[in-house]
């Protein structure tokens, strides 16, 4: 290969290499999307979305059961607006001198969609048990009750992880009666 | 010194176009791959940080090459390079300064702030001096329209028709009714009240909150389609076609002229506190409070989009043609 041909090849390859490096560093989520779009990748991503929703509900349970202790606030996979909403509710319950203890009995994924390289939606059916307790001595002041509700969650990828950006209630046919769930 | 500068100039003219072609091919491949293969919106694909950086690098390369060719007195190449640079700059302007936003405005109100639908990386949210004077709800077979004062000038806007002002296209998308919601305590004292602008046609059930309560109030028309899922074998399926949540539910149900009944669902956290159809004036109790709704006030949805100009694009095309003509004249003379 002559010198000039080699130099032309170098002049061509340098921008390509620099572009690829910058794309992997600056646009990680978009660059990984073609790999995620395979059937196996999509399943893995959907599992990650469901896991984010599970973590969201798990930490939510902790916030309510502790009466609003923010120990896991940084791990809570939600936007600032949602976090504010949760703590507004906790503040409301505290003004009633109560603690609301939630326990998630079951969560069933209904429909999970990766809508783009950094957004997803998940419809889930959640079954919860809950009881109100007195704030002073944690004695129950209500009967233990159960609820079943469908939710649609919107999620976005931030910093490589899925976080909840919004939710709305949806109607989901209740699965077969499994009896009272602890 | 002169010799090394001449050598550098010669190498730049030889190798910089190669680098520019490499960058151009990369950018085109990037767009083709993400937009056509993976259905990512064009603006998201072109908005990627690495894409933007290398696009600007390409503009600079084209401009630098134009300067080099001018210095070398290769005027045909100069005009073509400068023309290509201008075409790229036009692309940057389209990407960077695009803007689309919307606002809900009640009678007597001004557009205070636009909600961004999409925005380029350099675009700022514009201020639109528009005040809504009156609204026609299209009850008697007429189309929905409104009278506004825009920048001191009285204008009538019909639904779906565009109005252009200061490089912005303003369109009135529709008229809605904002019911008056009143929150009281159990003693009947009014705590908070307000006209709530709810877009019944939005694909997702709208909700609002009072400033003093954490509750979410999901409000919809009684006959509005709802998202429902049913078991189907081992999986699930949506019940209604309207559940393609990307679509708006336009039609008669999206705009009743009188609001007699509303479906209200009140949620606090995971708990459904209330879920029923409520009549106008009926007071419903929840968590130590009472809620009622009354006759609403009309409001209009405005969508504002920046009108992009293409002068830089046309200037680029003219320069490329000039470059081609200069080259042809040069060939003829040779």
XYZ file of C-alpha atoms in Angstrom:
516
model
C 0.000 0.000 0.000
C 1.452 3.394 -0.956
C 1.938 6.118 1.646
C -0.838 8.315 0.315
C -3.334 5.405 0.239
C -2.389 4.551 3.823
C -2.848 8.171 4.863
C -6.228 8.322 3.142
C -7.278 5.185 4.994
C -6.112 6.688 8.284
C -7.967 9.941 7.500
C -11.094 7.834 6.959
C -10.745 5.543 9.966
C -9.841 8.086 12.657
C -13.243 9.855 12.603
C -15.012 6.466 12.502
C -13.158 5.227 15.587
C -13.604 8.490 17.475
C -17.321 8.540 16.586
C -17.855 4.987 17.801
C -16.060 5.692 21.070
C -18.045 8.866 21.687
C -21.311 7.088 20.822
C -20.578 4.319 23.363
C -19.685 6.890 26.001
C -22.273 9.609 25.393
C -25.246 7.691 23.970
C -24.987 4.334 25.727
C -28.739 3.720 25.857
C -29.305 4.386 22.173
C -26.266 2.358 21.088
C -27.300 -0.679 23.150
C -30.859 -0.568 21.737
C -30.089 -2.671 18.618
C -28.710 -5.391 20.926
C -31.742 -5.123 23.190
C -34.130 -5.382 20.240
C -33.425 -9.062 19.658
C -36.010 -11.441 21.137
C -33.676 -12.434 23.984
C -32.629 -8.846 24.609
C -36.244 -7.688 24.661
C -37.166 -10.325 27.228
C -34.247 -9.284 29.416
C -35.247 -5.647 29.126
C -38.892 -6.393 29.960
C -37.733 -8.308 33.016
C -35.666 -5.288 34.034
C -38.774 -3.091 33.661
C -40.865 -5.416 35.845
C -38.053 -5.565 38.367
C -38.005 -1.752 38.506
C -41.755 -1.727 39.197
C -41.275 -4.392 41.880
C -38.501 -2.337 43.491
C -40.717 0.750 43.298
C -43.496 -1.033 45.169
C -41.094 -2.636 47.645
C -39.546 0.671 48.678
C -42.979 2.321 48.667
C -44.060 -0.281 51.217
C -41.046 0.626 53.332
C -41.837 4.348 53.239
C -45.403 3.773 54.420
C -44.569 1.138 57.037
C -41.872 3.326 58.586
C -44.210 6.340 58.687
C -42.124 8.248 56.169
C -38.475 7.494 56.972
C -36.515 8.385 53.825
C -33.721 5.851 54.303
C -34.231 4.315 50.857
C -35.085 7.546 49.063
C -32.044 7.402 46.761
C -32.841 3.813 45.796
C -36.483 4.604 45.053
C -36.756 4.264 41.234
C -39.046 7.208 40.580
C -38.886 10.802 39.427
C -38.710 13.694 41.870
C -42.361 14.533 41.211
C -43.494 11.037 42.161
C -41.313 11.080 45.274
C -42.907 14.372 46.291
C -46.346 12.871 45.735
C -45.562 9.894 47.945
C -44.293 12.082 50.780
C -47.315 14.362 50.465
C -49.489 11.321 51.065
C -47.315 10.255 53.992
C -47.619 13.744 55.465
C -51.411 13.583 55.099
C -51.576 10.243 56.920
C -49.277 11.570 59.671
C -51.590 14.543 60.257
C -54.324 11.986 60.969
C -51.916 10.500 63.582
C -51.859 7.276 61.660
C -49.429 4.990 59.906
C -50.617 3.079 56.839
C -48.938 -0.293 56.549
C -49.026 -1.725 53.058
C -48.009 -5.231 52.154
C -47.890 -6.345 48.530
C -49.394 -9.804 48.272
C -48.873 -10.298 44.576
C -47.943 -8.468 41.398
C -48.826 -9.923 38.018
C -47.395 -8.443 34.821
C -50.175 -7.994 32.252
C -48.428 -6.175 29.412
C -44.889 -4.804 29.144
C -43.699 -2.774 26.183
C -40.338 -1.235 25.412
C -41.606 1.808 23.540
C -38.215 3.251 22.577
C -34.557 3.053 23.518
C -35.210 4.873 26.780
C -38.932 4.520 27.538
C -41.214 1.660 28.483
C -44.722 1.000 29.747
C -45.946 -1.766 32.005
C -49.463 -2.798 32.944
C -49.572 -4.859 36.120
C -52.255 -6.218 38.423
C -51.358 -5.635 42.051
C -52.843 -7.198 45.149
C -52.223 -5.434 48.419
C -53.141 -5.870 52.059
C -53.235 -2.788 54.227
C -54.022 -1.687 57.743
C -54.017 1.641 59.579
C -52.125 1.835 62.861
C -51.922 4.459 65.591
C -48.757 6.470 65.225
C -47.952 6.405 68.970
C -48.027 2.703 69.692
C -48.611 1.062 66.267
C -51.863 -0.539 67.447
C -54.191 -1.332 64.539
C -57.160 1.007 64.253
C -58.699 -0.630 61.209
C -59.339 -4.128 60.013
C -56.806 -5.744 57.696
C -58.153 -5.193 54.215
C -57.176 -6.271 50.751
C -57.352 -4.563 47.386
C -56.722 -5.546 43.801
C -56.010 -2.879 41.209
C -54.487 -2.646 37.758
C -51.909 0.043 37.120
C -50.203 1.301 34.003
C -46.685 2.556 34.741
C -44.579 4.736 32.469
C -40.834 4.288 32.848
C -37.736 5.977 31.489
C -34.098 4.897 31.463
C -31.921 7.182 33.506
C -28.327 6.451 34.318
C -28.697 2.920 32.977
C -31.689 2.004 35.166
C -35.439 2.159 34.707
C -37.363 4.632 36.845
C -41.091 5.238 37.132
C -42.166 8.543 35.625
C -45.926 8.200 35.951
C -48.828 5.866 36.616
C -52.557 5.619 36.117
C -55.166 3.111 37.298
C -56.531 0.722 34.673
C -59.170 -1.998 34.790
C -57.733 -5.488 34.841
C -59.903 -8.565 35.172
C -59.176 -10.092 38.549
C -57.326 -13.400 38.341
C -58.847 -16.504 39.979
C -59.596 -16.159 43.641
C -56.554 -17.419 45.535
C -58.171 -16.790 48.896
C -56.667 -14.391 51.436
C -53.009 -13.720 50.660
C -50.481 -13.059 53.403
C 7.901 28.142 7.353
C 6.184 28.891 4.036
C 7.177 25.449 2.769
C 5.698 23.662 5.804
C 2.517 25.770 5.594
C 2.151 24.908 1.913
C 2.749 21.243 2.744
C 0.121 21.365 5.493
C -2.348 23.082 3.183
C -1.746 20.444 0.494
C -2.307 17.584 2.962
C -5.427 19.260 4.366
C -6.941 19.599 0.908
C -6.170 15.943 0.283
C -7.213 14.338 3.567
C -9.845 16.610 5.102
C -12.457 15.806 2.428
C -11.838 12.095 3.185
C -12.469 12.722 6.874
C -15.558 14.779 5.996
C -16.923 11.962 3.824
C -16.290 9.473 6.634
C -18.210 11.653 9.110
C -21.037 12.213 6.615
C -21.384 8.463 5.969
C -21.417 7.769 9.715
C -24.157 10.308 10.325
C -26.275 8.974 7.468
C -25.777 5.372 8.658
C -26.720 6.414 12.203
C -29.984 7.955 11.027
C -30.841 5.091 8.663
C -30.196 2.511 11.327
C -32.083 4.100 14.212
C -34.922 5.750 12.309
C -35.714 3.051 9.741
C -34.530 -0.140 11.376
C -35.386 0.587 14.994
C -38.262 3.109 14.658
C -36.656 5.737 16.810
C -38.082 9.200 16.003
C -35.812 11.259 13.754
C -35.410 14.029 16.319
C -34.356 11.567 19.012
C -31.816 9.918 16.727
C -30.467 13.278 15.530
C -30.565 14.672 19.054
C -28.037 12.124 20.337
C -24.968 13.868 21.772
C -22.442 12.117 19.518
C -24.557 12.840 16.438
C -24.755 16.538 17.293
C -21.037 16.823 18.019
C -19.980 15.191 14.775
C -22.576 17.128 12.793
C -21.018 20.350 14.055
C -17.569 18.916 13.274
C -18.773 18.257 9.718
C -20.075 21.844 9.369
C -16.700 23.152 10.549
C -14.824 20.828 8.175
C -16.906 22.049 5.232
C -16.329 25.692 6.223
C -12.613 25.151 6.729
C -12.298 23.423 3.361
C -14.144 26.341 1.716
C -11.589 28.727 3.235
C -8.702 26.520 2.016
C -10.066 26.304 -1.511
C -10.569 30.076 -1.574
C -6.949 30.530 -0.503
C -5.888 28.174 -3.287
C -8.047 30.122 -5.764
C -10.017 26.940 -6.564
C -13.231 28.917 -6.814
C -15.452 26.107 -8.059
C -14.488 23.950 -5.079
C -14.847 26.983 -2.807
C -18.441 27.628 -3.900
C -19.384 23.952 -3.630
C -17.795 23.571 -0.164
C -19.428 26.756 1.075
C -22.770 25.608 -0.357
C -22.484 22.257 1.414
C -21.552 24.072 4.626
C -24.712 26.191 4.348
C -26.878 23.097 3.736
C -25.451 21.537 6.890
C -25.995 24.750 8.843
C -29.639 24.730 7.698
C -29.981 21.209 9.075
C -28.514 22.359 12.376
C -30.939 25.283 12.519
C -33.919 22.977 11.824
C -32.809 20.558 14.527
C -31.673 23.064 17.081
C -34.422 25.663 16.925
C -37.540 23.584 16.277
C -40.287 24.046 18.807
C -43.787 22.704 19.358
C -45.822 23.412 22.461
C -49.377 23.634 23.669
C -51.407 25.610 26.163
C -54.926 25.494 27.580
C -56.477 28.938 27.926
C -59.792 29.901 29.519
C -61.942 32.873 28.537
C -60.299 36.039 29.772
C -56.958 34.279 30.289
C -53.645 34.689 28.518
C -51.145 32.050 27.478
C -48.933 32.105 30.566
C -46.649 29.269 29.662
C -46.462 26.727 26.872
C -46.140 23.031 27.683
C -43.379 21.672 25.497
C -44.318 18.885 23.083
C -40.905 18.866 21.394
C -38.016 21.274 21.380
C -34.602 21.571 19.736
C -31.503 21.793 21.875
C -31.140 25.568 21.312
C -34.803 26.510 21.261
C -36.274 28.600 24.056
C -39.903 28.493 25.050
C -41.476 31.476 23.263
C -43.831 33.986 24.887
C -47.073 34.280 22.959
C -49.064 37.463 23.759
C -52.469 35.878 23.222
C -55.570 36.494 25.322
C -58.714 34.410 24.790
C -61.783 36.647 24.639
C -64.598 34.255 23.820
C -65.211 30.769 22.580
C -67.827 29.259 20.295
C -68.464 25.646 21.175
C -69.873 24.612 17.819
C -73.224 23.574 19.293
C -75.456 24.595 16.411
C -73.537 22.825 13.652
C -70.904 25.544 13.394
C -67.258 24.697 13.809
C -65.553 25.422 17.084
C -63.871 28.803 17.044
C -62.582 31.469 19.343
C -61.938 35.192 19.412
C -58.532 36.223 20.665
C -56.401 39.319 20.999
C -52.991 38.463 19.619
C -50.277 41.057 20.084
C -52.910 43.811 20.360
C -54.920 42.660 17.329
C -58.391 41.063 17.520
C -58.528 37.829 15.513
C -61.017 35.005 15.078
C -59.507 31.496 14.873
C -61.485 28.494 13.672
C -60.608 25.010 14.862
C -57.830 23.504 12.765
C -56.960 26.767 10.961
C -53.473 28.223 11.365
C -52.553 31.724 12.370
C -48.973 32.861 11.766
C -47.366 35.367 14.104
C -43.682 36.256 14.537
C -42.433 33.040 12.999
C -44.893 30.911 15.012
C -47.855 28.930 13.661
C -50.731 29.024 16.159
C -53.559 26.532 15.792
C -56.660 26.161 17.931
C -57.046 22.398 18.382
C -60.400 22.381 20.099
C -62.693 23.754 22.753
C -63.423 21.984 26.029
C -65.444 22.631 29.147
C -63.580 23.039 32.432
C -65.880 21.988 35.281
C -65.710 23.964 38.517
C -64.585 21.638 41.316
C -65.211 22.748 44.894
C -63.492 21.120 47.848
C -65.060 21.577 51.273
C -64.507 20.251 54.747
C -67.227 18.260 56.513
C -68.558 21.485 58.060
C -69.282 22.742 54.562
C -66.599 25.441 54.472
C -65.005 25.902 51.094
C -61.308 25.012 51.199
C -60.321 25.243 47.578
C -62.038 25.604 44.215
C -61.022 25.963 40.635
C -61.931 25.445 37.012
C -60.065 22.322 36.021
C -59.008 22.197 32.390
C -59.282 18.499 31.550
C -58.612 17.278 28.036
C -61.258 14.597 27.582
C -59.769 13.595 24.249
C -56.322 12.848 25.713
C -55.309 9.207 25.268
C -54.668 8.847 29.005
C -57.299 9.564 31.675
C -56.542 13.058 32.964
C -56.264 13.803 36.660
C -55.800 16.823 38.875
C -54.850 17.458 42.482
C -55.795 20.094 45.019
C -52.843 21.895 46.561
C -53.849 20.899 50.110
C -54.446 17.180 49.516
C -52.318 14.302 48.184
C -55.303 12.677 46.465
C -55.429 12.226 42.698
C -58.777 13.002 41.091
C -59.169 11.058 37.837
C -62.052 12.571 35.899
C -63.651 11.342 32.699
C -66.933 11.503 30.871
C -69.299 8.670 31.864
C -69.249 7.141 28.364
C -65.542 7.648 27.672
C -63.641 4.521 26.613
C -61.610 2.987 29.430
C -58.491 0.911 29.310
C -59.489 -2.640 30.215
C -57.602 -5.928 30.140
C -59.085 -9.405 30.167
C -57.572 -12.835 30.562
C -57.049 -14.615 27.285
C -55.723 -18.136 27.623
C -52.479 -17.892 29.542
C -52.039 -14.226 28.757
C -54.021 -10.994 28.612
C -55.602 -8.911 25.908
C -56.961 -5.387 25.771
C -60.721 -5.222 25.556
C -61.212 -2.160 23.357
C -59.510 -0.952 20.170
C -59.152 2.513 21.668
C -56.529 1.137 23.981
C -53.859 2.077 21.508
C -52.908 4.788 23.909
C -51.177 6.835 21.287
C -54.475 8.038 19.899
C -56.768 10.774 21.049
C -60.461 9.964 21.476
C -62.047 12.663 19.367
C -65.734 12.770 18.689
C -68.947 13.910 20.298
C -68.070 12.300 23.604
C -64.935 14.395 23.861
C -66.870 17.597 24.071
C -70.318 17.845 25.608
C -71.682 21.358 25.774
C -73.133 20.738 29.234
C -71.545 18.618 31.908
C -74.313 16.872 33.839
C -72.410 13.820 35.054
C -68.778 12.898 35.417
C -67.010 9.695 36.345
C -64.725 10.525 39.267
C -62.124 8.189 40.718
C -60.252 9.446 43.774
C -57.039 7.675 44.658
C -54.617 8.195 47.510
C -51.493 6.136 46.989
C -52.691 2.643 46.079
C -56.094 3.125 47.683
C -59.221 3.865 45.697
C -61.189 6.184 47.949
C -64.078 6.808 45.555
C -65.041 5.445 42.147
C -68.437 6.494 40.858
C -70.451 8.607 38.503
C -71.250 11.917 40.138
C -74.030 14.267 39.163
C -73.564 18.017 38.842
C -74.091 19.620 42.253
C -73.946 16.272 44.100
C -71.591 16.350 47.114
C -69.477 13.247 47.618
C -67.531 12.522 50.806
C -64.021 11.203 51.004
C -61.337 11.193 53.727
C -62.932 13.976 55.808
C -63.728 16.208 52.830
C -66.538 16.864 50.386
C -66.278 17.373 46.639
C -68.758 18.652 44.112
C -68.616 20.006 40.606
C -70.691 22.670 38.947
C -71.142 24.235 35.541
C -67.900 24.743 33.797
C -66.284 27.423 31.732
C -65.074 26.897 28.179
C -61.396 26.794 27.391
C -59.413 26.279 24.224
C -56.340 24.217 23.396
C -53.705 26.068 21.375
C -50.787 24.348 19.684
C -47.839 26.556 18.768
C -45.175 25.482 16.295
C -42.151 27.417 15.074
C -42.232 28.095 11.341
C -38.814 27.238 10.001
C -37.311 29.317 7.179
C -35.174 27.755 4.487
C -33.199 30.771 3.240
C -29.892 29.233 4.282
C -30.807 26.032 2.421
C -31.611 27.920 -0.778
C -28.430 29.980 -0.444
C -26.490 26.724 -0.169
C -28.150 25.283 -3.256
C -27.409 28.468 -5.233
C -23.732 28.362 -4.221
C -23.416 24.700 -5.269
C -24.954 25.545 -8.663
C -22.593 28.508 -8.994
C -19.678 26.204 -8.197
C -20.806 23.733 -10.840
C -21.176 26.544 -13.405
C -17.711 27.937 -12.582
C -16.263 24.440 -12.987
C -18.048 23.975 -16.338
C -16.772 27.341 -17.592
C -13.269 26.335 -16.477
C -13.521 23.051 -18.416
C -14.767 24.877 -21.503
C -11.863 27.320 -21.358
C -9.444 24.416 -20.954
